[in-house]
């Protein structure tokens, strides 16, 4: 595939499984709500609705986008998933332990 179509298969994968085309287990109200939002938002937000963005935060560099894949999970990372309708935050094992020990509240760190 040409460079500008590299993400097309992945995008179509998410579109085919999105709540915009799959109405199973959704009420008619939910289906119409999601389709209405898709039609009313700008292109960038519509793309996020179809294929959510996953951003990784780590100590090795600035935040950067990563693929929606299990290989993005690591012990020293924080993952932020933006689906437009929901925000999900995943803390790696090391980060979760630091949170339990309340390092984020300590002024020394």
CSV table of C-alpha atoms in Angstrom, one decimal, residues 42-89:
chain,number,residue,atom,x,y,z
A,42,UNK,CA,-15.6,17.7,12.6
A,43,UNK,CA,-13.4,15.3,10.8
A,44,UNK,CA,-10.8,14.9,13.5
A,45,UNK,CA,-13.3,14.1,16.2
A,46,UNK,CA,-15.1,11.7,13.8
A,47,UNK,CA,-11.9,9.9,13.2
A,48,UNK,CA,-11.3,9.6,17.0
A,49,UNK,CA,-14.9,8.2,17.4
A,50,UNK,CA,-14.2,5.5,14.8
A,51,UNK,CA,-10.6,4.7,15.8
A,52,UNK,CA,-9.7,5.8,19.3
A,53,UNK,CA,-6.3,7.3,20.0
A,54,UNK,CA,-3.9,5.7,22.4
A,55,UNK,CA,-1.2,7.9,23.9
A,56,UNK,CA,1.7,6.7,26.0
A,57,UNK,CA,3.4,8.6,28.8
A,58,UNK,CA,6.7,7.4,30.0
A,59,UNK,CA,9.9,8.6,31.5
A,60,UNK,CA,11.8,7.9,28.3
A,61,UNK,CA,10.4,10.9,26.4
A,62,UNK,CA,7.5,13.1,25.6
A,63,UNK,CA,4.0,11.7,25.2
A,64,UNK,CA,3.6,9.9,21.9
A,65,UNK,CA,0.8,8.1,20.0
A,66,UNK,CA,1.0,4.3,19.8
A,67,UNK,CA,-1.0,1.6,18.1
A,68,UNK,CA,-4.1,0.1,19.7
A,69,UNK,CA,-2.2,-3.1,20.5
A,70,UNK,CA,-1.3,-5.1,23.6
A,71,UNK,CA,2.4,-4.5,22.8
A,72,UNK,CA,1.9,-0.9,24.0
A,73,UNK,CA,1.4,-2.1,27.6
A,74,UNK,CA,4.5,-1.9,29.8
A,75,UNK,CA,5.2,-1.7,33.5
A,76,UNK,CA,6.7,1.8,33.4
A,77,UNK,CA,4.0,3.4,31.2
A,78,UNK,CA,0.8,5.3,31.5
A,79,UNK,CA,-1.6,4.8,28.6
A,80,UNK,CA,-4.4,7.2,27.8
A,81,UNK,CA,-7.2,6.0,25.5
A,82,UNK,CA,-9.4,8.7,24.0
A,83,UNK,CA,-12.6,7.3,22.4
A,84,UNK,CA,-14.3,10.7,22.2
A,85,UNK,CA,-17.1,9.4,24.4
A,86,UNK,CA,-14.9,8.0,27.2
A,87,UNK,CA,-11.3,8.6,28.5
A,88,UNK,CA,-9.5,5.5,29.9
A,89,UNK,CA,-6.3,5.6,31.8
